[in-house]
Amino acid sequence: MSASTEATAEPTTLEAAITTCVRAFYDKGLADPLLGPIFSAIPELDQHLDIIANFWSKSLLGTDRYQGHPFAVHINLPVEPEHFARWVELFTQSAREYLPSAQAEEAIAKATHMSQCFQGGLFPFTGADGKPSRLPPH
């Protein structure tokens, strides 16, 4: 195989791995007692999985297929901080199972960062109980 063939094959191989990883992650999420109710409420799941694969293609390969704003889409979901820890845990498992190691670690770092940013945006306050809160303490 020539170097140019390898260069064109690698993105194709990685695209297939991204699609497999995304589907495996959502299968785990759907089966998970904590995340399952949130994941199962996603309308048009196959279309959503394509969007998520496009997001990771942009993140890992620099493609331009994803043009959205992930935070805005997730702002009204019924999630709590514990959902994010589980989300990162299942995503980490899937990334390490299905992506080449360098891209898996890159994706895990991005997912972890996104989780932290989403939580900061969704839970900007600390409640009277000391836990993250969507609302200021009374």
mmCIF file of N, CA and C in Angstrom, residues 22-107:
data_model
loop_
_atom_site.group_PDB
_atom_site.id
_atom_site.type_symbol
_atom_site.label_atom_id
_atom_site.label_comp_id
_atom_site.label_asym_id
_atom_site.label_seq_id
_atom_site.Cartn_x
_atom_site.Cartn_y
_atom_site.Cartn_z
ATOM 1 N N VAL A 22 -19.839 5.479 18.542
ATOM 2 C CA VAL A 22 -21.047 6.228 18.905
ATOM 3 C C VAL A 22 -22.211 5.273 19.129
ATOM 4 N N ARG A 23 -22.393 4.329 18.229
ATOM 5 C CA ARG A 23 -23.507 3.378 18.370
ATOM 6 C C ARG A 23 -23.335 2.500 19.613
ATOM 7 N N ALA A 24 -22.116 2.054 19.871
ATOM 8 C CA ALA A 24 -21.863 1.236 21.058
ATOM 9 C C ALA A 24 -22.106 2.043 22.333
ATOM 10 N N PHE A 25 -21.670 3.286 22.340
ATOM 11 C CA PHE A 25 -21.889 4.151 23.497
ATOM 12 C C PHE A 25 -23.383 4.338 23.763
ATOM 13 N N TYR A 26 -24.146 4.609 22.728
ATOM 14 C CA TYR A 26 -25.586 4.800 22.921
ATOM 15 C C TYR A 26 -26.273 3.493 23.320
ATOM 16 N N ASP A 27 -25.802 2.366 22.809
ATOM 17 C CA ASP A 27 -26.349 1.075 23.267
ATOM 18 C C ASP A 27 -26.111 0.907 24.769
ATOM 19 N N LYS A 28 -24.916 1.258 25.230
ATOM 20 C CA LYS A 28 -24.612 1.176 26.661
ATOM 21 C C LYS A 28 -25.486 2.151 27.440
ATOM 22 N N GLY A 29 -25.629 3.361 26.919
ATOM 23 C CA GLY A 29 -26.446 4.361 27.588
ATOM 24 C C GLY A 29 -27.909 3.955 27.675
ATOM 25 N N LEU A 30 -28.434 3.391 26.600
ATOM 26 C CA LEU A 30 -29.830 2.942 26.595
ATOM 27 C C LEU A 30 -30.062 1.833 27.617
ATOM 28 N N ALA A 31 -29.068 0.973 27.810
ATOM 29 C CA ALA A 31 -29.189 -0.149 28.747
ATOM 30 C C ALA A 31 -28.887 0.253 30.191
ATOM 31 N N ASP A 32 -28.347 1.438 30.393
ATOM 32 C CA ASP A 32 -27.922 1.870 31.717
ATOM 33 C C ASP A 32 -29.113 2.367 32.546
ATOM 34 N N PRO A 33 -29.216 1.927 33.799
ATOM 35 C CA PRO A 33 -30.347 2.359 34.635
ATOM 36 C C PRO A 33 -30.417 3.879 34.843
ATOM 37 N N LEU A 34 -29.289 4.547 34.938
ATOM 38 C CA LEU A 34 -29.285 5.993 35.158
ATOM 39 C C LEU A 34 -29.512 6.773 33.866
ATOM 40 N N LEU A 35 -28.784 6.406 32.811
ATOM 41 C CA LEU A 35 -28.867 7.153 31.553
ATOM 42 C C LEU A 35 -29.979 6.677 30.627
ATOM 43 N N GLY A 36 -30.413 5.434 30.788
ATOM 44 C CA GLY A 36 -31.411 4.853 29.892
ATOM 45 C C GLY A 36 -32.650 5.710 29.685
ATOM 46 N N PRO A 37 -33.277 6.224 30.748
ATOM 47 C CA PRO A 37 -34.478 7.040 30.540
ATOM 48 C C PRO A 37 -34.218 8.307 29.712
ATOM 49 N N ILE A 38 -33.054 8.888 29.854
ATOM 50 C CA ILE A 38 -32.729 10.092 29.075
ATOM 51 C C ILE A 38 -32.437 9.714 27.627
ATOM 52 N N PHE A 39 -31.627 8.679 27.434
ATOM 53 C CA PHE A 39 -31.282 8.251 26.084
ATOM 54 C C PHE A 39 -32.509 7.743 25.330
ATOM 55 N N SER A 40 -33.388 7.027 26.004
ATOM 56 C CA SER A 40 -34.556 6.463 25.313
ATOM 57 C C SER A 40 -35.577 7.522 24.929
ATOM 58 N N ALA A 41 -35.458 8.709 25.488
ATOM 59 C CA ALA A 41 -36.372 9.799 25.141
ATOM 60 C C ALA A 41 -35.896 10.600 23.928
ATOM 61 N N ILE A 42 -34.763 10.240 23.361
ATOM 62 C CA ILE A 42 -34.234 10.963 22.197
ATOM 63 C C ILE A 42 -35.112 10.645 20.989
ATOM 64 N N PRO A 43 -35.742 11.683 20.411
ATOM 65 C CA PRO A 43 -36.545 11.412 19.216
ATOM 66 C C PRO A 43 -35.635 11.132 18.016
ATOM 67 N N GLU A 44 -36.086 10.260 17.143
ATOM 68 C CA GLU A 44 -35.332 9.944 15.920
ATOM 69 C C GLU A 44 -33.875 9.604 16.250
ATOM 70 N N LEU A 45 -33.699 8.546 17.020
ATOM 71 C CA LEU A 45 -32.382 8.171 17.528
ATOM 72 C C LEU A 45 -31.354 7.958 16.418
ATOM 73 N N ASP A 46 -31.726 7.285 15.333
ATOM 74 C CA ASP A 46 -30.749 7.051 14.255
ATOM 75 C C ASP A 46 -30.228 8.361 13.682
ATOM 76 N N GLN A 47 -31.101 9.329 13.507
ATOM 77 C CA GLN A 47 -30.692 10.644 13.002
ATOM 78 C C GLN A 47 -29.767 11.322 14.027
ATOM 79 N N HIS A 48 -30.107 11.193 15.306
ATOM 80 C CA HIS A 48 -29.282 11.763 16.366
ATOM 81 C C HIS A 48 -27.885 11.135 16.359
ATOM 82 N N LEU A 49 -27.809 9.819 16.182
ATOM 83 C CA LEU A 49 -26.514 9.145 16.162
ATOM 84 C C LEU A 49 -25.653 9.633 15.000
ATOM 85 N N ASP A 50 -26.276 9.912 13.872
ATOM 86 C CA ASP A 50 -25.533 10.471 12.733
ATOM 87 C C ASP A 50 -24.958 11.846 13.093
ATOM 88 N N ILE A 51 -25.745 12.648 13.783
ATOM 89 C CA ILE A 51 -25.283 13.982 14.198
ATOM 90 C C ILE A 51 -24.099 13.848 15.158
ATOM 91 N N ILE A 52 -24.209 12.912 16.102
ATOM 92 C CA ILE A 52 -23.129 12.708 17.071
ATOM 93 C C ILE A 52 -21.871 12.191 16.371
ATOM 94 N N ALA A 53 -22.029 11.286 15.428
ATOM 95 C CA ALA A 53 -20.873 10.804 14.661
ATOM 96 C C ALA A 53 -20.238 11.966 13.896
ATOM 97 N N ASN A 54 -21.053 12.849 13.340
ATOM 98 C CA ASN A 54 -20.521 14.025 12.639
ATOM 99 C C ASN A 54 -19.756 14.940 13.601
ATOM 100 N N PHE A 55 -20.270 15.091 14.816
ATOM 101 C CA PHE A 55 -19.573 15.893 15.831
ATOM 102 C C PHE A 55 -18.176 15.322 16.080
ATOM 103 N N TRP A 56 -18.106 13.998 16.297
ATOM 104 C CA TRP A 56 -16.807 13.395 16.590
ATOM 105 C C TRP A 56 -15.902 13.382 15.367
ATOM 106 N N SER A 57 -16.476 13.296 14.162
ATOM 107 C CA SER A 57 -15.682 13.394 12.939
ATOM 108 C C SER A 57 -15.032 14.778 12.852
ATOM 109 N N LYS A 58 -15.795 15.803 13.180
ATOM 110 C CA LYS A 58 -15.236 17.157 13.178
ATOM 111 C C LYS A 58 -14.154 17.283 14.243
ATOM 112 N N SER A 59 -14.426 16.743 15.424
ATOM 113 C CA SER A 59 -13.479 16.861 16.535
ATOM 114 C C SER A 59 -12.175 16.111 16.286
ATOM 115 N N LEU A 60 -12.282 14.919 15.720
ATOM 116 C CA LEU A 60 -11.099 14.070 15.573
ATOM 117 C C LEU A 60 -10.429 14.163 14.207
ATOM 118 N N LEU A 61 -11.198 14.524 13.185
ATOM 119 C CA LEU A 61 -10.644 14.561 11.827
ATOM 120 C C LEU A 61 -10.680 15.951 11.190
ATOM 121 N N GLY A 62 -11.359 16.885 11.836
ATOM 122 C CA GLY A 62 -11.442 18.235 11.279
ATOM 123 C C GLY A 62 -12.419 18.376 10.126
ATOM 124 N N THR A 63 -13.331 17.426 9.969
ATOM 125 C CA THR A 63 -14.330 17.559 8.905
ATOM 126 C C THR A 63 -15.275 18.698 9.256
ATOM 127 N N ASP A 64 -16.109 19.070 8.292
ATOM 128 C CA ASP A 64 -17.020 20.194 8.531
ATOM 129 C C ASP A 64 -18.489 19.767 8.530
ATOM 130 N N ARG A 65 -18.732 18.501 8.791
ATOM 131 C CA ARG A 65 -20.119 18.016 8.734
ATOM 132 C C ARG A 65 -20.964 18.457 9.922
ATOM 133 N N TYR A 66 -20.341 18.772 11.045
ATOM 134 C CA TYR A 66 -21.102 19.212 12.217
ATOM 135 C C TYR A 66 -20.950 20.715 12.368
ATOM 136 N N GLN A 67 -22.079 21.399 12.455
ATOM 137 C CA GLN A 67 -22.059 22.849 12.603
ATOM 138 C C GLN A 67 -22.896 23.324 13.791
ATOM 139 N N GLY A 68 -23.287 22.407 14.667
ATOM 140 C CA GLY A 68 -24.209 22.742 15.746
ATOM 141 C C GLY A 68 -23.547 23.341 16.974
ATOM 142 N N HIS A 69 -24.364 23.468 17.992
ATOM 143 C CA HIS A 69 -23.950 23.997 19.289
ATOM 144 C C HIS A 69 -24.450 23.022 20.357
ATOM 145 N N PRO A 70 -23.606 22.112 20.804
ATOM 146 C CA PRO A 70 -24.068 21.029 21.679
ATOM 147 C C PRO A 70 -24.713 21.499 22.989
ATOM 148 N N PHE A 71 -24.187 22.537 23.604
ATOM 149 C CA PHE A 71 -24.738 22.948 24.895
ATOM 150 C C PHE A 71 -26.204 23.344 24.766
ATOM 151 N N ALA A 72 -26.523 24.155 23.780
ATOM 152 C CA ALA A 72 -27.899 24.637 23.615
ATOM 153 C C ALA A 72 -28.888 23.488 23.460
ATOM 154 N N VAL A 73 -28.481 22.428 22.798
ATOM 155 C CA VAL A 73 -29.358 21.280 22.574
ATOM 156 C C VAL A 73 -29.637 20.524 23.880
ATOM 157 N N HIS A 74 -28.696 20.567 24.803
ATOM 158 C CA HIS A 74 -28.808 19.777 26.031
ATOM 159 C C HIS A 74 -29.314 20.563 27.240
ATOM 160 N N ILE A 75 -29.523 21.853 27.092
ATOM 161 C CA ILE A 75 -29.803 22.703 28.245
ATOM 162 C C ILE A 75 -31.088 22.347 28.995
ATOM 163 N N ASN A 76 -32.092 21.846 28.303
ATOM 164 C CA ASN A 76 -33.365 21.547 28.960
ATOM 165 C C ASN A 76 -33.568 20.075 29.309
ATOM 166 N N LEU A 77 -32.531 19.280 29.166
ATOM 167 C CA LEU A 77 -32.660 17.859 29.514
ATOM 168 C C LEU A 77 -32.746 17.691 31.035
ATOM 169 N N PRO A 78 -33.463 16.681 31.485
ATOM 170 C CA PRO A 78 -33.599 16.437 32.924
ATOM 171 C C PRO A 78 -32.376 15.709 33.490
ATOM 172 N N VAL A 79 -31.239 16.382 33.471
ATOM 173 C CA VAL A 79 -30.002 15.763 33.933
ATOM 174 C C VAL A 79 -29.526 16.398 35.231
ATOM 175 N N GLU A 80 -28.801 15.598 35.975
ATOM 176 C CA GLU A 80 -28.186 16.024 37.226
ATOM 177 C C GLU A 80 -26.692 15.721 37.126
ATOM 178 N N PRO A 81 -25.890 16.264 38.039
ATOM 179 C CA PRO A 81 -24.436 16.033 37.947
ATOM 180 C C PRO A 81 -24.045 14.555 37.854
ATOM 181 N N GLU A 82 -24.762 13.670 38.535
ATOM 182 C CA GLU A 82 -24.392 12.248 38.498
ATOM 183 C C GLU A 82 -24.554 11.645 37.096
ATOM 184 N N HIS A 83 -25.426 12.225 36.280
ATOM 185 C CA HIS A 83 -25.567 11.741 34.906
ATOM 186 C C HIS A 83 -24.276 11.971 34.114
ATOM 187 N N PHE A 84 -23.611 13.077 34.386
ATOM 188 C CA PHE A 84 -22.393 13.390 33.642
ATOM 189 C C PHE A 84 -21.264 12.431 33.967
ATOM 190 N N ALA A 85 -21.127 12.077 35.236
ATOM 191 C CA ALA A 85 -20.070 11.125 35.618
ATOM 192 C C ALA A 85 -20.290 9.789 34.921
ATOM 193 N N ARG A 86 -21.521 9.340 34.882
ATOM 194 C CA ARG A 86 -21.822 8.062 34.223
ATOM 195 C C ARG A 86 -21.617 8.175 32.715
ATOM 196 N N TRP A 87 -22.038 9.299 32.142
ATOM 197 C CA TRP A 87 -21.868 9.546 30.711
ATOM 198 C C TRP A 87 -20.390 9.446 30.333
ATOM 199 N N VAL A 88 -19.535 10.106 31.099
ATOM 200 C CA VAL A 88 -18.096 10.068 30.809
ATOM 201 C C VAL A 88 -17.552 8.651 30.985
ATOM 202 N N GLU A 89 -18.028 7.950 32.003
ATOM 203 C CA GLU A 89 -17.569 6.580 32.241
ATOM 204 C C GLU A 89 -17.897 5.669 31.056
ATOM 205 N N LEU A 90 -19.150 5.714 30.596
ATOM 206 C CA LEU A 90 -19.548 4.863 29.469
ATOM 207 C C LEU A 90 -18.884 5.302 28.169
ATOM 208 N N PHE A 91 -18.733 6.603 27.983
ATOM 209 C CA PHE A 91 -18.063 7.091 26.778
ATOM 210 C C PHE A 91 -16.609 6.646 26.771
ATOM 211 N N THR A 92 -15.956 6.738 27.915
ATOM 212 C CA THR A 92 -14.554 6.315 28.013
ATOM 213 C C THR A 92 -14.410 4.844 27.646
ATOM 214 N N GLN A 93 -15.292 4.009 28.182
ATOM 215 C CA GLN A 93 -15.261 2.580 27.837
ATOM 216 C C GLN A 93 -15.392 2.389 26.328
ATOM 217 N N SER A 94 -16.376 3.054 25.733
ATOM 218 C CA SER A 94 -16.634 2.884 24.294
ATOM 219 C C SER A 94 -15.474 3.405 23.456
ATOM 220 N N ALA A 95 -14.954 4.563 23.803
ATOM 221 C CA ALA A 95 -13.842 5.138 23.039
ATOM 222 C C ALA A 95 -12.633 4.214 23.070
ATOM 223 N N ARG A 96 -12.330 3.685 24.236
ATOM 224 C CA ARG A 96 -11.160 2.796 24.353
ATOM 225 C C ARG A 96 -11.389 1.460 23.669
ATOM 226 N N GLU A 97 -12.638 1.039 23.551
ATOM 227 C CA GLU A 97 -12.938 -0.220 22.866
ATOM 228 C C GLU A 97 -12.880 -0.078 21.348
ATOM 229 N N TYR A 98 -13.302 1.051 20.805
ATOM 230 C CA TYR A 98 -13.549 1.142 19.367
ATOM 231 C C TYR A 98 -12.683 2.131 18.600
ATOM 232 N N LEU A 99 -12.017 3.046 19.275
ATOM 233 C CA LEU A 99 -11.181 4.016 18.569
ATOM 234 C C LEU A 99 -9.708 3.668 18.745
ATOM 235 N N PRO A 100 -8.881 4.017 17.758
ATOM 236 C CA PRO A 100 -7.436 3.866 17.957
ATOM 237 C C PRO A 100 -7.030 4.651 19.213
ATOM 238 N N SER A 101 -6.003 4.187 19.907
ATOM 239 C CA SER A 101 -5.697 4.742 21.226
ATOM 240 C C SER A 101 -5.471 6.250 21.231
ATOM 241 N N ALA A 102 -4.768 6.795 20.265
ATOM 242 C CA ALA A 102 -4.526 8.246 20.259
ATOM 243 C C ALA A 102 -5.841 9.014 20.130
ATOM 244 N N GLN A 103 -6.700 8.581 19.210
ATOM 245 C CA GLN A 103 -7.982 9.256 19.025
ATOM 246 C C GLN A 103 -8.921 8.997 20.198
ATOM 247 N N ALA A 104 -8.832 7.818 20.803
ATOM 248 C CA ALA A 104 -9.654 7.526 21.978
ATOM 249 C C ALA A 104 -9.310 8.496 23.100
ATOM 250 N N GLU A 105 -8.033 8.678 23.358
ATOM 251 C CA GLU A 105 -7.631 9.578 24.447
ATOM 252 C C GLU A 105 -8.000 11.028 24.125
ATOM 253 N N GLU A 106 -7.893 11.409 22.861
ATOM 254 C CA GLU A 106 -8.294 12.758 22.448
ATOM 255 C C GLU A 106 -9.803 12.949 22.653
ATOM 256 N N ALA A 107 -10.583 11.953 22.265
ATOM 257 C CA ALA A 107 -12.039 12.026 22.423
ATOM 258 C C ALA A 107 -12.425 12.039 23.900
#
